[in-house]
Phi, psi and omega in degrees: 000151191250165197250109217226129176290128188287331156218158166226149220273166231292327175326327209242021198281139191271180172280154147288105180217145178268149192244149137264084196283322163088222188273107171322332203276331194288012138322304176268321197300122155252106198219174192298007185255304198276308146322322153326290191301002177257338166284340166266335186311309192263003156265006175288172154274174174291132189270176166265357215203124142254163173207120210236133182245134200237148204254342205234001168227116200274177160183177186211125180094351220189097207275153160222173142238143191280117181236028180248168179315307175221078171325129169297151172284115208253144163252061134342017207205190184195136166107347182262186201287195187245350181289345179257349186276357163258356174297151180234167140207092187292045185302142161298170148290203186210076146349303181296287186320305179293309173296354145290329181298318166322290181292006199230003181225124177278340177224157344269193186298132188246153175246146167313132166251133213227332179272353189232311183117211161230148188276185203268319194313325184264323199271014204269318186282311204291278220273027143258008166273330156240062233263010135278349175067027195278327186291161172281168201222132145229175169222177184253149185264141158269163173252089215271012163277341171283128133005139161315323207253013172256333189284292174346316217256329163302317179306322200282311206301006198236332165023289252250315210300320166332299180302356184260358188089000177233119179302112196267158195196093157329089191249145158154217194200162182250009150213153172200124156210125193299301237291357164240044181275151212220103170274100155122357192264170199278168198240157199297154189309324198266350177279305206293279208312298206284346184289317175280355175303312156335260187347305189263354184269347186244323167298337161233057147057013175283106158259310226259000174288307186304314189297320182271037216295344190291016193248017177248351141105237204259344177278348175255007157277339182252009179266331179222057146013297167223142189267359190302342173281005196263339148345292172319318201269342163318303173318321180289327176282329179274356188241000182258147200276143169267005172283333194289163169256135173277130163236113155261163191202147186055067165294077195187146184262085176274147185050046151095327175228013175223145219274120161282354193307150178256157162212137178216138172258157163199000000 
């Protein structure tokens, strides 16, 4: 059973962060997204924990958490090399951890999940950021039948979990659209434009611009098609302190349409 210290003074409060995970290969691949991403691993503090909200587990009606012992490695995607479909990451689960996260958030009702594991949007980023696989790992489902603003408003409710030793980690990317990905080509005006409205909309703290980002019409319909990667960073946005300092990383619009940009509070 892990043991999580019920608080800790505001110093040792963990950081937060949105990952713009991108393209599964940048698991493997060496290349500047994933280097960042081994580089931030060892300047982190150690979590006691992570708890990854992925871009990459929908649900409806209905939030969940992955609450077993040992979570599986989800190969979730199609069409990549077989080098990548071997990847494992055999992080524990946090059993505890989800059912206090459970009890710690009133609305809505969150359920246990026993069935999904961890998707690629989280193990494709934690191993080259933690590449023993040693932290217990768990994740939150989104609820893609819900408003902008119930994820936002879900994010605060996770707060408490910062003061626990446990690291929240946001995946998904803040512009994405496959069906106009470009290999090797510059990336498009309107993806630049909406990643800096985004950008500059979390530097002065218009979180409720961010939340409403769909009153931006058709440049934020071709920038999220569907919207489940622009999710993630609500949470995040919902979990930061006004106390935190901002950092961005791998700041670039990568294969033409999707934002690799990152952020981190601490």
């Amino acid at each position: 059973m892990i043991k999580i210290a019920d608080h800790l003074n505001p110093a040792s409060r963990m950081p937060v962060m949105f990952v713009g995970h991108g393209n599964p290969m940048n698991a493997i691949l060496d290349n500047s997204f994933r280097r960042t991403w081994q580089d931030i691993g060892k300047k982190l503090p150690r979590p006691q924990a992570i708890l990854s909200i992925s871009a990459h587990w929908i649900t409806r009606n209905i939030t969940k958490v992955t609450a077993m012992e040992k979570p599986e490695t989800i190969h979730d995607f199609g069409g990549f090399p077989e080098e990548l479909y071997r990847q494992q990451y055999p992080a524990p689960g946090s059993p505890q951890l989800a059912r206090e996260t459970q009890r710690m958030v009133s609305r809505p009702e969150v359920e246990l999940d026993f069935d999904w594991g961890l998707d690629h949007g989280t193990w494709s980023v934690l191993k080259p950021m933690f590449p023993l696989a040693d932290i217990p790992v768990y994740q939150l489902s989104l609820d893609y039948s819900q408003p902008p603003q119930f994820h936002f408003d879900l994010g605060k409710e996770l707060r408490a979990l910062r003061n626990r030793g446990v690291l929240i980690i946001g995946s998904g990317n803040i512009v994405h659209n496959l069906a106009m990905m470009r290999w090797g080509g510059e990336p498009y005006e309107w993806a630049v434009e909406f990643d800096k409205k985004i950008s500059g909309w979390i530097e002065d703290g218009d979180y409720r611009a961010i939340v409403e980002f769909q009153r931006l019409g058709r440049l934020a319909a071709i920038a999220h098609p569907t919207h489940d990667h622009f999710l993630p960073l609500l949470y995040v946005l919902g979990l930061r302190e006004k106390t935190d300092s901002l950092e961005y990383f791998n700041d670039q619009v990568d294969l033409g349409s999707v934002s690799m940009r990152s952020v981190v509070f601490r």
